[in-house]
Amino acid sequence: MAPGNSAQLRGPLERRVERRNRFIFCKFTLHFHQTHTKCLPVFPFFDNRLARYIDNMNRLQNENQRLQHTVRRVEEQKMSEITSVKGDFQREIQALRALVDEEGKHKALAQAEADNCAKQKERFAQLNVTLQADFDRASRRVGDLEAENAELKSRLDNSTIQLGQRNKENAQLKKQLEEADRALKTATVDVATLRNKLESLKEDNKFMRETHEKELRQAHTLTEEQITEIDGRAQARADTLLEEKIEEFRQVYEIEKSELRRHFDEELKQRLAGYVPAGEHAQMESRLETLTVQLETTRSDLEEKRRLLDQERAWIGQQLRLKDEQIADANARYRELKKEFDDLIDIKDGLQKELDTYRTLLEQEETRLNISDSSGLSARTPSSILTSGSRKRKRLSQAMESTEGQEEIQCVYQNLGPLKVAEHDVRHGKFVTIENTSDEDISLGGWRISHRSGEVEASHKFPPRSRIKANSKMTLWSSDSGATHNPPSDIVLKNISFPTHDNQSGELEVITALYNHEEKEIAKRISKSQRSSKTTVRTFTQGSRSTPQRVSFAPGEVFHVGGGDEGAALDDSRCAIM
């Protein structure tokens, strides 16, 4: 109850008591004056009555005081109850107001999370389209590789069939060669045997001739001795006898010689009867030589075909290994992307469930409190909103911190056309510059540029209407570079930060590559950074710069020495074209 209500309750009771006391006092006074004026003779009687009346009045006053005390106690009790009820009411109101504020905060947080989830849904839809396109390209690549594999298998089967035919022909030629070798060896052995026998016969003939000549000389010597002893008459007889003996010896020799010749001819005819004639033998030898030449040629062809077959097998094996590796990489990438996509879908479902829960709670609370959406929302934004970025994006954001230090940088670039990667920021990863050296505009729609530093990679796909002017440069700035968006010369990428790498521990390799819509590499630039053990001291003054003692590199430059334009010449001298 309010204080006004307690005052209203206390007023009538007090007024009644006061009126009663005033009435009693007036009545007593009037009665006293009347009695005193009219009844003076009976005054003693009224004194007693007055004493009783005074006692009665005292009793009534005491009762009045007791009643007033009771009234005050009741009023105090009612006031304490009213104060307690009022405090509880105020605390309940404050709790309800705090609950309304908290629900407003939760509703604002849920609305912000809902907006963020909608943005993430759009981004994930774009990512899904990109991943689907990558998957389609990978599928087409796998189909091409399978077709190449089938073609290579067919070529391998044809080569295997031809090799089997060549092996059969080689086996037949080997059999013919072995038979010819055996026949040649047999003929050679027989010819050698006949030649040995002829030599032995010649030696026997020579020995017999020498023996006959020796006997003839002995007979001649004996005849001469006999002639010297015999007289002239016996000389004719001795000569005649000598001639007879000589003729006899000659006849015997001729007979033996003819017999030996006949025996040798018969033996030779018998031996040669089992062999081919001389013409056929010569023809066989010429054919054997021809077969030998053909065999050597066939062997050389077979070795060459074996070498080609080994090369073909090695090349096919290498292509199959490359295909398996590419398929494995594509499968691994597909599994990783699918896992990330599933994680994002799970996170999205969880966030959607939380949003539905928050929305239900807010609707119930608004229904219970009977408030509108506009009065329950808080104008303050939440201090932190949970986002569900992928682990890869987290690695990119962690790799954007670059280190300052003296390092030596070597660059190598290559390009297959008029476009080339003219420059990229090695140390800070702020920008990448593409140069068109031709006299015509080139469309970059559907092309992709990739910037990799260490194990971290970031890529950007150009919109369909992107073009680079003739004899001009296009600089792609990282989203955290702070540069001004001024297309077509300066383009600030959205939500893309080129990775950097802390290379204090050793070497660093930064690769920027440009791919066309068929994922064919058009241009590439490779910069290798290696920390030097020496320290270069560079001092700067207002408006000028001192000349360093060794090479130093500014952000975005490849080589720069001192000041002026000397760095450009040094850049061309240290860069090589692959």
Coordinates of C-alpha atoms in Angstrom, one line a residue:
M1 CA 0.0 0.0 0.0
A2 CA 1.1 3.6 -0.7
P3 CA 1.8 6.2 2.0
G4 CA -1.3 8.2 0.9
N5 CA -3.5 5.2 1.6
S6 CA -2.1 4.8 5.1
A7 CA -2.7 8.5 5.8
Q8 CA -6.3 8.2 4.5
L9 CA -6.8 5.2 6.8
R10 CA -5.3 6.9 9.9
G11 CA -7.2 10.3 9.4
P12 CA -10.8 9.2 10.1
L13 CA -9.9 7.2 13.2
E14 CA -8.0 10.1 14.8
R15 CA -10.7 12.6 13.9
R16 CA -13.3 10.3 15.5
V17 CA -11.2 10.1 18.6
E18 CA -10.7 13.9 18.7
R19 CA -14.3 14.6 18.1
R20 CA -15.3 12.1 20.8
N21 CA -12.8 13.7 23.3
R22 CA -13.9 17.2 22.4
F23 CA -17.6 16.2 22.8
I24 CA -16.9 14.6 26.1
F25 CA -15.0 17.7 27.3
C26 CA -17.6 20.1 26.1
K27 CA -20.4 18.0 27.7
F28 CA -18.4 17.9 30.9
T29 CA -17.8 21.6 30.9
L30 CA -21.4 22.4 30.2
H31 CA -22.6 20.0 32.7
F32 CA -20.2 21.4 35.3
H33 CA -21.3 25.0 34.7
Q34 CA -24.9 24.0 34.8
T35 CA -24.5 22.0 37.9
H36 CA -22.3 24.6 39.5
T37 CA -24.8 27.4 38.9
K38 CA -28.0 25.5 39.5
C39 CA -27.0 23.1 42.1
L40 CA -24.7 25.0 44.4
P41 CA -26.6 23.7 47.3
V42 CA -25.9 20.2 46.4
F43 CA -22.3 20.8 45.6
P44 CA -20.8 18.1 47.7
F45 CA -22.9 15.6 45.9
F46 CA -21.6 16.8 42.6
D47 CA -18.1 16.7 43.9
N48 CA -18.3 13.1 44.4
R49 CA -19.9 12.7 41.0
L50 CA -17.2 14.9 39.5
A51 CA -14.6 12.8 41.1
R52 CA -16.2 9.7 39.5
Y53 CA -16.4 11.5 36.3
I54 CA -12.8 12.5 36.4
D55 CA -11.9 8.9 37.1
N56 CA -14.0 7.9 34.2
M57 CA -12.3 10.5 32.1
N58 CA -8.9 9.3 33.1
R59 CA -9.9 5.8 32.3
L60 CA -11.2 6.9 28.9
Q61 CA -8.0 8.8 28.2
N62 CA -5.9 5.8 29.1
E63 CA -8.1 3.7 26.9
N64 CA -7.7 6.4 24.2
Q65 CA -3.9 6.3 24.6
R66 CA -4.0 2.5 24.4
L67 CA -6.1 2.6 21.3
Q68 CA -3.8 5.3 19.7
H69 CA -0.8 3.1 20.5
T70 CA -2.6 0.1 18.9
V71 CA -3.5 2.2 15.9
R72 CA 0.2 3.4 15.5
R73 CA 1.4 -0.2 15.9
V74 CA -1.1 -1.4 13.3
E75 CA -0.1 1.5 11.0
E76 CA 3.6 0.8 11.5
Q77 CA 3.0 -2.9 10.7
K78 CA 1.0 -2.0 7.6
M79 CA 3.7 0.5 6.6
S80 CA 6.4 -2.2 6.9
E81 CA 4.3 -4.6 4.9
I82 CA 3.6 -1.9 2.3
T83 CA 7.4 -1.1 2.2
S84 CA 8.3 -4.7 1.8
V85 CA 5.7 -5.3 -0.9
K86 CA 6.9 -2.1 -2.6
G87 CA 10.5 -3.2 -2.5
D88 CA 9.6 -6.6 -3.9
F89 CA 7.6 -4.9 -6.6
Q90 CA 10.5 -2.6 -7.5
R91 CA 13.0 -5.5 -7.5
E92 CA 10.6 -7.5 -9.7
I93 CA 10.3 -4.5 -12.1
Q94 CA 14.1 -4.1 -12.2
A95 CA 14.6 -7.8 -12.8
L96 CA 12.0 -7.7 -15.6
R97 CA 13.7 -4.6 -17.1
A98 CA 17.1 -6.4 -16.9
L99 CA 15.6 -9.5 -18.5
V100 CA 14.1 -7.3 -21.2
D101 CA 17.5 -5.7 -21.8
E102 CA 19.3 -9.0 -21.9
E103 CA 16.7 -10.5 -24.2
G104 CA 17.1 -7.4 -26.4
K105 CA 20.9 -8.0 -26.4
H106 CA 20.4 -11.6 -27.3
K107 CA 18.0 -10.7 -30.0
A108 CA 20.4 -8.2 -31.5
L109 CA 23.2 -10.8 -31.2
A110 CA 21.0 -13.4 -32.9
Q111 CA 20.0 -10.9 -35.6
A112 CA 23.7 -10.1 -36.3
E113 CA 24.6 -13.8 -36.3
A114 CA 21.7 -14.4 -38.7
D115 CA 23.0 -11.7 -41.0
N116 CA 26.5 -13.1 -40.8
C117 CA 25.2 -16.6 -41.5
A118 CA 23.3 -15.3 -44.5
K119 CA 26.6 -13.7 -45.8
Q120 CA 28.5 -16.9 -45.1
K121 CA 25.7 -18.8 -46.9
E122 CA 26.2 -16.7 -50.0
R123 CA 30.0 -17.0 -49.7
F124 CA 29.7 -20.8 -49.2
A125 CA 27.4 -21.0 -52.2
Q126 CA 30.0 -19.2 -54.3
L127 CA 32.7 -21.5 -52.8
N128 CA 30.5 -24.5 -53.6
V129 CA 30.2 -23.3 -57.3
T130 CA 34.0 -22.9 -57.5
L131 CA 34.6 -26.3 -55.9
Q132 CA 32.1 -27.8 -58.2
A133 CA 33.8 -26.3 -61.2
D134 CA 37.2 -27.5 -59.8
F135 CA 35.7 -31.0 -59.4
D136 CA 34.3 -31.0 -62.9
R137 CA 37.7 -30.0 -64.3
A138 CA 39.4 -32.7 -62.2
S139 CA 36.8 -35.2 -63.5
R140 CA 37.5 -34.1 -67.1
R141 CA 41.2 -34.4 -66.4
V142 CA 40.7 -37.9 -64.9
G143 CA 38.7 -38.9 -68.0
D144 CA 41.5 -37.6 -70.3
L145 CA 44.1 -39.4 -68.3
E146 CA 42.0 -42.6 -68.5
A147 CA 41.7 -42.2 -72.2
E148 CA 45.4 -41.7 -72.5
N149 CA 46.0 -44.7 -70.3
A150 CA 43.7 -46.8 -72.5
E151 CA 45.6 -45.6 -75.6
L152 CA 48.9 -46.4 -73.9
K153 CA 47.6 -49.8 -72.9
S154 CA 46.5 -50.5 -76.5
R155 CA 49.9 -49.4 -77.8
L156 CA 51.5 -51.6 -75.2
D157 CA 49.4 -54.6 -76.2
N158 CA 50.3 -54.0 -79.9
S159 CA 54.0 -53.7 -79.0
T160 CA 53.6 -56.9 -76.9
I161 CA 52.0 -58.8 -79.9
Q162 CA 54.7 -57.5 -82.3
L163 CA 57.3 -58.5 -79.8
G164 CA 55.8 -62.0 -79.6
Q165 CA 55.8 -62.3 -83.4
R166 CA 59.4 -61.1 -83.5
N167 CA 60.4 -63.6 -80.8
K168 CA 58.8 -66.4 -82.8
E169 CA 60.6 -65.3 -86.0
N170 CA 63.8 -65.0 -83.9
A171 CA 63.3 -68.5 -82.5
Q172 CA 62.8 -69.9 -86.0
L173 CA 65.9 -68.1 -87.3
K174 CA 67.8 -69.4 -84.3
K175 CA 66.8 -72.9 -85.1
Q176 CA 67.7 -72.5 -88.7
L177 CA 71.0 -71.0 -87.7
E178 CA 71.7 -73.8 -85.3
E179 CA 71.0 -76.4 -88.0
A180 CA 73.2 -74.5 -90.4
D181 CA 75.9 -74.3 -87.7
R182 CA 75.7 -78.0 -87.1
A183 CA 75.9 -78.8 -90.8
L184 CA 78.8 -76.4 -91.2
K185 CA 80.6 -77.9 -88.3
T186 CA 80.1 -81.4 -89.6
A187 CA 81.2 -80.4 -93.1
T188 CA 84.2 -78.6 -91.7
V189 CA 85.2 -81.7 -89.6
D190 CA 84.8 -83.9 -92.7
V191 CA 86.8 -81.6 -94.9
A192 CA 89.5 -81.4 -92.2
T193 CA 89.6 -85.2 -91.9
L194 CA 89.9 -85.6 -95.7
R195 CA 92.6 -83.0 -95.8
N196 CA 94.5 -84.7 -93.0
K197 CA 94.2 -88.0 -94.8
L198 CA 95.4 -86.4 -98.1
E199 CA 98.3 -84.9 -96.3
S200 CA 99.2 -88.3 -94.8
L201 CA 98.9 -89.9 -98.2
K202 CA 101.1 -87.2 -99.7
E203 CA 103.6 -87.8 -96.9
D204 CA 103.5 -91.6 -97.6
N205 CA 104.0 -91.0 -101.3
K206 CA 106.9 -88.6 -100.6
F207 CA 108.4 -91.1 -98.2
M208 CA 108.1 -93.9 -100.8
R209 CA 109.6 -91.7 -103.5
E210 CA 112.5 -90.8 -101.3
T211 CA 113.0 -94.4 -100.5
H212 CA 112.9 -95.4 -104.2
E213 CA 115.3 -92.6 -105.1
K214 CA 117.6 -93.7 -102.3
E215 CA 117.4 -97.2 -103.5
L216 CA 118.0 -96.0 -107.0
R217 CA 121.0 -94.0 -105.9
Q218 CA 122.3 -97.0 -104.1
A219 CA 121.7 -99.2 -107.1
H220 CA 123.3 -96.5 -109.3
T221 CA 126.3 -96.3 -107.0
L222 CA 126.5 -100.0 -106.9
T223 CA 126.2 -100.2 -110.6
E224 CA 128.9 -97.6 -111.0
E225 CA 131.2 -99.5 -108.7
Q226 CA 130.5 -102.7 -110.6
I227 CA 131.0 -100.9 -113.9
T228 CA 134.4 -99.6 -112.7
E229 CA 135.4 -103.2 -111.9
I230 CA 134.0 -104.9 -114.9
D231 CA 135.5 -104.4 -118.2
G232 CA 134.0 -102.8 -121.2
R233 CA 132.2 -105.9 -122.2
A234 CA 130.3 -106.1 -119.1
Q235 CA 129.6 -102.3 -119.3
A236 CA 126.8 -102.8 -121.8
R237 CA 125.4 -105.7 -119.9
A238 CA 125.5 -103.7 -116.7
D239 CA 123.8 -100.8 -118.4
T240 CA 121.2 -103.0 -119.8
L241 CA 120.7 -104.6 -116.4
L242 CA 120.6 -101.3 -114.8
E243 CA 118.0 -100.0 -117.2
E244 CA 116.0 -103.1 -116.6
K245 CA 116.1 -102.6 -112.9
I246 CA 115.3 -99.0 -113.3
E247 CA 112.4 -99.8 -115.6
E248 CA 111.3 -102.4 -113.2
F249 CA 111.5 -100.0 -110.2
R250 CA 109.7 -97.4 -112.3
Q251 CA 106.9 -99.8 -113.2
V252 CA 106.6 -100.9 -109.6
Y253 CA 106.5 -97.2 -108.5
E254 CA 103.9 -96.4 -111.2
I255 CA 101.8 -99.3 -110.2
E256 CA 101.9 -98.4 -106.5
K257 CA 101.3 -94.8 -107.4
S258 CA 98.3 -95.7 -109.5
E259 CA 97.0 -98.0 -106.9
L260 CA 97.4 -95.3 -104.2
R261 CA 95.8 -92.7 -106.5
R262 CA 92.9 -95.1 -107.3
H263 CA 92.5 -96.0 -103.6
F264 CA 92.6 -92.2 -102.7
D265 CA 90.1 -91.3 -105.4
E266 CA 87.8 -94.1 -104.3
E267 CA 88.1 -93.1 -100.7
L268 CA 87.5 -89.5 -101.6
K269 CA 84.5 -90.4 -103.7
Q270 CA 83.1 -92.5 -100.9
R271 CA 83.5 -89.7 -98.4
L272 CA 82.1 -87.0 -100.7
A273 CA 79.2 -89.3 -101.8
G274 CA 77.5 -88.6 -98.4
Y275 CA 77.9 -84.8 -98.7
V276 CA 76.5 -82.2 -101.1
P277 CA 78.2 -81.3 -104.2
A278 CA 80.7 -78.4 -104.3
G279 CA 78.3 -76.0 -106.0
E280 CA 75.6 -76.7 -103.4
H281 CA 78.2 -76.4 -100.7
A282 CA 79.3 -73.0 -102.0
Q283 CA 75.6 -72.1 -102.3
M284 CA 75.0 -73.3 -98.8
E285 CA 78.0 -71.3 -97.6
S286 CA 76.7 -68.1 -99.3
R287 CA 73.3 -68.8 -97.9
L288 CA 74.8 -69.3 -94.5
E289 CA 76.6 -66.0 -94.8
T290 CA 73.4 -64.3 -95.9
L291 CA 71.5 -65.9 -93.0
T292 CA 74.2 -64.8 -90.6
V293 CA 74.0 -61.2 -91.9
Q294 CA 70.2 -61.4 -91.6
L295 CA 70.5 -62.9 -88.1
E296 CA 72.9 -60.0 -87.0
T297 CA 70.5 -57.5 -88.6
T298 CA 67.5 -59.2 -86.8
R299 CA 69.5 -59.2 -83.6
S300 CA 70.3 -55.5 -83.9
D301 CA 66.6 -54.8 -84.8
L302 CA 65.5 -56.9 -81.9
E303 CA 67.9 -55.1 -79.5
E304 CA 66.6 -51.7 -80.8
K305 CA 63.0 -52.8 -80.4
R306 CA 63.8 -54.1 -77.0
R307 CA 65.4 -50.7 -76.1
L308 CA 62.4 -48.9 -77.6
L309 CA 60.0 -51.2 -75.7
D310 CA 61.9 -50.6 -72.5
Q311 CA 61.7 -46.9 -73.1
E312 CA 58.0 -47.1 -73.9
R313 CA 57.5 -49.2 -70.8
A314 CA 59.4 -46.7 -68.7
W315 CA 57.5 -43.8 -70.2
I316 CA 54.2 -45.5 -69.8
G317 CA 55.1 -46.4 -66.2
Q318 CA 56.0 -42.8 -65.5
Q319 CA 52.8 -41.6 -67.1
L320 CA 50.8 -44.1 -65.1
R321 CA 52.6 -43.0 -61.9
L322 CA 52.0 -39.4 -62.7
K323 CA 48.3 -40.2 -63.4
D324 CA 48.0 -42.1 -60.1
E325 CA 49.6 -39.2 -58.3
Q326 CA 47.4 -36.7 -60.0
I327 CA 44.3 -38.8 -59.2
A328 CA 45.5 -39.3 -55.6
D329 CA 46.0 -35.5 -55.3
A330 CA 42.6 -34.8 -56.8
N331 CA 41.0 -37.3 -54.5
A332 CA 42.8 -35.9 -51.5
R333 CA 41.8 -32.4 -52.5
Y334 CA 38.2 -33.5 -53.1
R335 CA 38.1 -35.3 -49.7
E336 CA 39.6 -32.2 -48.0
L337 CA 37.2 -29.9 -49.7
K338 CA 34.3 -32.2 -49.0
K339 CA 35.3 -32.4 -45.3
E340 CA 35.5 -28.6 -45.1
F341 CA 32.2 -28.3 -46.8
D342 CA 30.6 -30.9 -44.5
D343 CA 32.1 -29.0 -41.5
L344 CA 30.7 -25.7 -42.8
I345 CA 27.3 -27.4 -43.4
D346 CA 27.4 -28.7 -39.8
I347 CA 28.3 -25.3 -38.4
K348 CA 25.6 -23.7 -40.5
D349 CA 23.0 -26.3 -39.2
G350 CA 24.2 -25.7 -35.7
L351 CA 23.9 -21.9 -36.1
Q352 CA 20.5 -22.3 -37.7
K353 CA 19.3 -24.4 -34.8
E354 CA 20.7 -21.8 -32.3
L355 CA 19.0 -19.0 -34.3
D356 CA 15.7 -20.9 -34.3
T357 CA 16.1 -21.5 -30.5
Y358 CA 16.9 -17.8 -29.9
R359 CA 14.0 -16.8 -32.1
T360 CA 11.6 -19.1 -30.2
L361 CA 12.8 -17.8 -26.9
L362 CA 12.5 -14.2 -28.0
E363 CA 9.0 -14.8 -29.3
Q364 CA 8.0 -16.5 -26.1
E365 CA 9.5 -13.7 -24.0
E366 CA 7.9 -11.0 -26.1
T367 CA 4.6 -12.8 -25.8
R368 CA 5.0 -13.0 -22.1
L369 CA 6.1 -9.4 -21.6
N370 CA 3.7 -8.1 -24.3
I371 CA 6.4 -6.0 -26.0
S372 CA 7.1 -5.3 -29.6
D373 CA 10.3 -6.2 -31.6
S374 CA 11.3 -2.5 -32.0
S375 CA 11.2 -1.8 -28.2
G376 CA 13.1 -4.9 -27.3
L377 CA 16.1 -4.5 -29.7
S378 CA 19.2 -2.9 -28.4
A379 CA 21.1 -0.4 -30.5
R380 CA 24.5 -1.7 -29.4
T381 CA 26.4 -4.2 -31.5
P382 CA 27.9 -7.2 -29.9
S383 CA 31.5 -7.1 -29.0
S384 CA 32.3 -10.3 -30.8
I385 CA 30.5 -12.5 -33.3
L386 CA 31.4 -16.1 -33.8
T387 CA 32.4 -16.9 -37.3
S388 CA 33.0 -20.3 -38.9
G389 CA 36.0 -19.7 -41.1
S390 CA 37.9 -22.7 -42.4
R391 CA 41.2 -23.8 -41.0
K392 CA 42.9 -22.8 -44.3
R393 CA 41.7 -19.2 -43.9
K394 CA 43.0 -19.3 -40.4
R395 CA 46.4 -20.3 -41.6
L396 CA 46.3 -17.5 -44.2
S397 CA 45.5 -14.9 -41.5
Q398 CA 48.3 -16.2 -39.3
A399 CA 50.8 -16.2 -42.2
M400 CA 50.3 -12.5 -43.0
E401 CA 52.8 -11.4 -40.4
S402 CA 56.1 -10.5 -42.2
T403 CA 59.5 -10.0 -40.7
E404 CA 62.0 -7.3 -41.3
G405 CA 65.6 -8.3 -42.0
Q406 CA 68.4 -8.3 -44.5
E407 CA 68.0 -11.1 -47.0
E408 CA 69.3 -12.0 -50.5
I409 CA 66.6 -12.5 -53.1
Q410 CA 67.0 -14.2 -56.5
C411 CA 64.2 -14.2 -59.0
V412 CA 63.4 -16.4 -62.0
Y413 CA 60.4 -15.7 -64.3
Q414 CA 58.9 -17.3 -67.4
N415 CA 56.0 -16.5 -69.7
L416 CA 54.4 -18.2 -72.7
G417 CA 52.9 -15.0 -74.2
P418 CA 52.7 -11.3 -73.9
L419 CA 51.6 -11.5 -70.2
K420 CA 54.1 -11.8 -67.5
V421 CA 54.3 -11.4 -63.7
A422 CA 56.4 -8.3 -63.6
E423 CA 56.6 -7.9 -59.8
H424 CA 55.4 -9.3 -56.5
D425 CA 56.0 -8.3 -52.9
V426 CA 58.3 -10.9 -51.4
R427 CA 58.6 -9.6 -47.9
H428 CA 55.1 -8.3 -47.0
G429 CA 52.8 -9.9 -49.6
K430 CA 51.0 -6.7 -50.3
F431 CA 50.7 -6.7 -54.1
V432 CA 51.3 -8.6 -57.4
T433 CA 51.8 -6.8 -60.7
I434 CA 50.9 -8.2 -64.1
E435 CA 52.3 -6.6 -67.3
N436 CA 50.9 -6.8 -70.9
T437 CA 53.7 -6.2 -73.4
S438 CA 51.5 -6.6 -76.5
D439 CA 49.7 -3.9 -78.5
E440 CA 46.3 -5.4 -77.9
D441 CA 44.0 -5.6 -74.9
I442 CA 43.8 -9.1 -73.3
S443 CA 40.7 -10.5 -71.6
L444 CA 41.4 -12.1 -68.2
G445 CA 37.8 -13.4 -67.7
G446 CA 37.9 -16.8 -65.9
W447 CA 41.7 -16.6 -65.5
R448 CA 43.3 -17.3 -62.1
I449 CA 46.4 -16.0 -60.3
S450 CA 48.0 -18.0 -57.5
H451 CA 50.5 -16.6 -54.9
R452 CA 52.3 -19.2 -52.7
S453 CA 54.7 -18.5 -49.9
G454 CA 56.2 -21.6 -48.3
E455 CA 53.3 -24.0 -47.7
V456 CA 50.6 -21.3 -47.7
E457 CA 48.8 -20.3 -50.9
A458 CA 46.2 -17.8 -51.9
S459 CA 44.5 -17.5 -55.3
H460 CA 42.1 -15.0 -57.1
K461 CA 39.9 -15.7 -60.0
F462 CA 39.3 -12.8 -62.3
P463 CA 35.7 -11.8 -63.1
P464 CA 34.3 -12.4 -66.6
R465 CA 34.7 -8.8 -67.7
S466 CA 38.3 -8.3 -66.5
R467 CA 40.7 -6.9 -69.1
I468 CA 44.3 -5.6 -69.1
K469 CA 45.1 -2.7 -71.4
A470 CA 47.8 -2.9 -74.1
N471 CA 51.3 -2.0 -72.9
S472 CA 50.1 -1.5 -69.4
K473 CA 50.4 -3.0 -65.9
M474 CA 47.7 -4.2 -63.5
T475 CA 48.5 -4.3 -59.8
L476 CA 46.5 -6.6 -57.5
W477 CA 46.6 -5.3 -53.9
S478 CA 46.0 -7.4 -50.9
S479 CA 42.9 -6.6 -48.8
D480 CA 45.0 -5.6 -45.9
S481 CA 47.4 -3.4 -47.9
G482 CA 45.5 -0.2 -47.4
A483 CA 45.7 0.8 -51.1
T484 CA 43.1 2.7 -53.0
H485 CA 40.8 0.8 -55.4
N486 CA 41.4 2.4 -58.9
P487 CA 40.6 -0.1 -61.7
P488 CA 41.9 -1.1 -64.1
S489 CA 45.4 -0.2 -63.0
D490 CA 45.0 -0.8 -59.2
I491 CA 42.6 -3.5 -58.0
V492 CA 42.1 -4.1 -54.2
L493 CA 41.0 -7.7 -53.7
K494 CA 38.2 -8.4 -51.3
N495 CA 38.8 -10.9 -48.4
I496 CA 42.0 -12.1 -50.0
S497 CA 45.4 -11.6 -48.4
F498 CA 48.6 -12.7 -50.1
P499 CA 50.5 -14.9 -47.7
T500 CA 53.8 -14.0 -46.2
H501 CA 56.2 -16.2 -44.3
D502 CA 58.6 -15.8 -41.5
N503 CA 61.9 -16.7 -43.1
Q504 CA 64.2 -16.1 -40.1
S505 CA 65.1 -19.8 -40.0
G506 CA 66.3 -20.1 -43.5
E507 CA 65.3 -20.0 -47.2
L508 CA 62.0 -18.9 -48.5
E509 CA 60.4 -19.5 -51.9
V510 CA 57.7 -17.2 -53.2
I511 CA 55.9 -18.3 -56.4
T512 CA 53.3 -16.3 -58.3
A513 CA 51.7 -18.0 -61.3
L514 CA 49.0 -16.9 -63.8
Y515 CA 46.7 -19.6 -65.3
N516 CA 44.2 -19.2 -68.1
H517 CA 40.6 -20.5 -68.1
E518 CA 42.0 -24.0 -69.1
E519 CA 44.3 -24.0 -66.1
K520 CA 47.3 -23.8 -68.3
E521 CA 50.2 -21.9 -66.8
I522 CA 50.8 -18.7 -68.8
A523 CA 53.3 -16.8 -66.7
K524 CA 55.2 -17.5 -63.5
R525 CA 57.7 -15.7 -61.2
I526 CA 59.8 -17.4 -58.6
S527 CA 61.7 -15.4 -55.9
K528 CA 64.0 -17.2 -53.5
S529 CA 64.9 -15.4 -50.3
Q530 CA 67.8 -16.4 -48.1
R531 CA 68.8 -14.7 -44.9
S532 CA 72.3 -13.3 -45.0
S533 CA 74.7 -13.7 -42.1
K534 CA 76.0 -10.2 -42.5
T535 CA 74.1 -7.1 -41.3
T536 CA 73.7 -4.1 -43.6
V537 CA 73.4 -0.8 -41.8
R538 CA 71.3 1.8 -43.8
T539 CA 70.8 5.3 -42.4
F540 CA 68.2 7.7 -43.6
T541 CA 68.0 11.4 -43.3
Q542 CA 65.2 13.9 -44.0
G543 CA 64.7 14.1 -47.8
S544 CA 67.7 11.9 -48.6
R545 CA 69.0 8.4 -48.3
S546 CA 72.5 7.2 -47.7
T547 CA 74.2 4.7 -50.0
P548 CA 74.4 1.2 -48.4
Q549 CA 77.5 -1.0 -48.5
R550 CA 75.7 -4.0 -50.0
V551 CA 72.5 -4.9 -51.8
S552 CA 69.2 -4.1 -50.0
F553 CA 65.6 -4.7 -51.1
A554 CA 62.6 -2.5 -50.7
P555 CA 59.1 -3.9 -50.6
G556 CA 58.0 -4.9 -54.1
E557 CA 61.6 -4.5 -55.6
V558 CA 63.7 -7.4 -56.7
F559 CA 67.1 -5.7 -56.5
H560 CA 67.9 -2.2 -55.5
V561 CA 71.2 -0.7 -54.7
G562 CA 71.6 2.8 -53.4
G563 CA 69.3 5.3 -55.1
G564 CA 68.3 6.4 -58.6
D565 CA 67.5 4.0 -61.4
E566 CA 70.4 1.6 -60.9
G567 CA 68.2 -1.1 -59.4
A568 CA 66.4 -1.7 -62.7
A569 CA 69.6 -2.6 -64.5
L570 CA 70.6 -4.8 -61.6
D571 CA 67.2 -6.5 -61.7
D572 CA 67.6 -7.5 -65.4
S573 CA 71.1 -8.7 -64.8
R574 CA 70.2 -11.0 -62.0
C575 CA 66.9 -12.4 -63.4
A576 CA 67.0 -15.3 -65.8
I577 CA 64.3 -16.6 -68.2
M578 CA 63.5 -20.3 -67.9

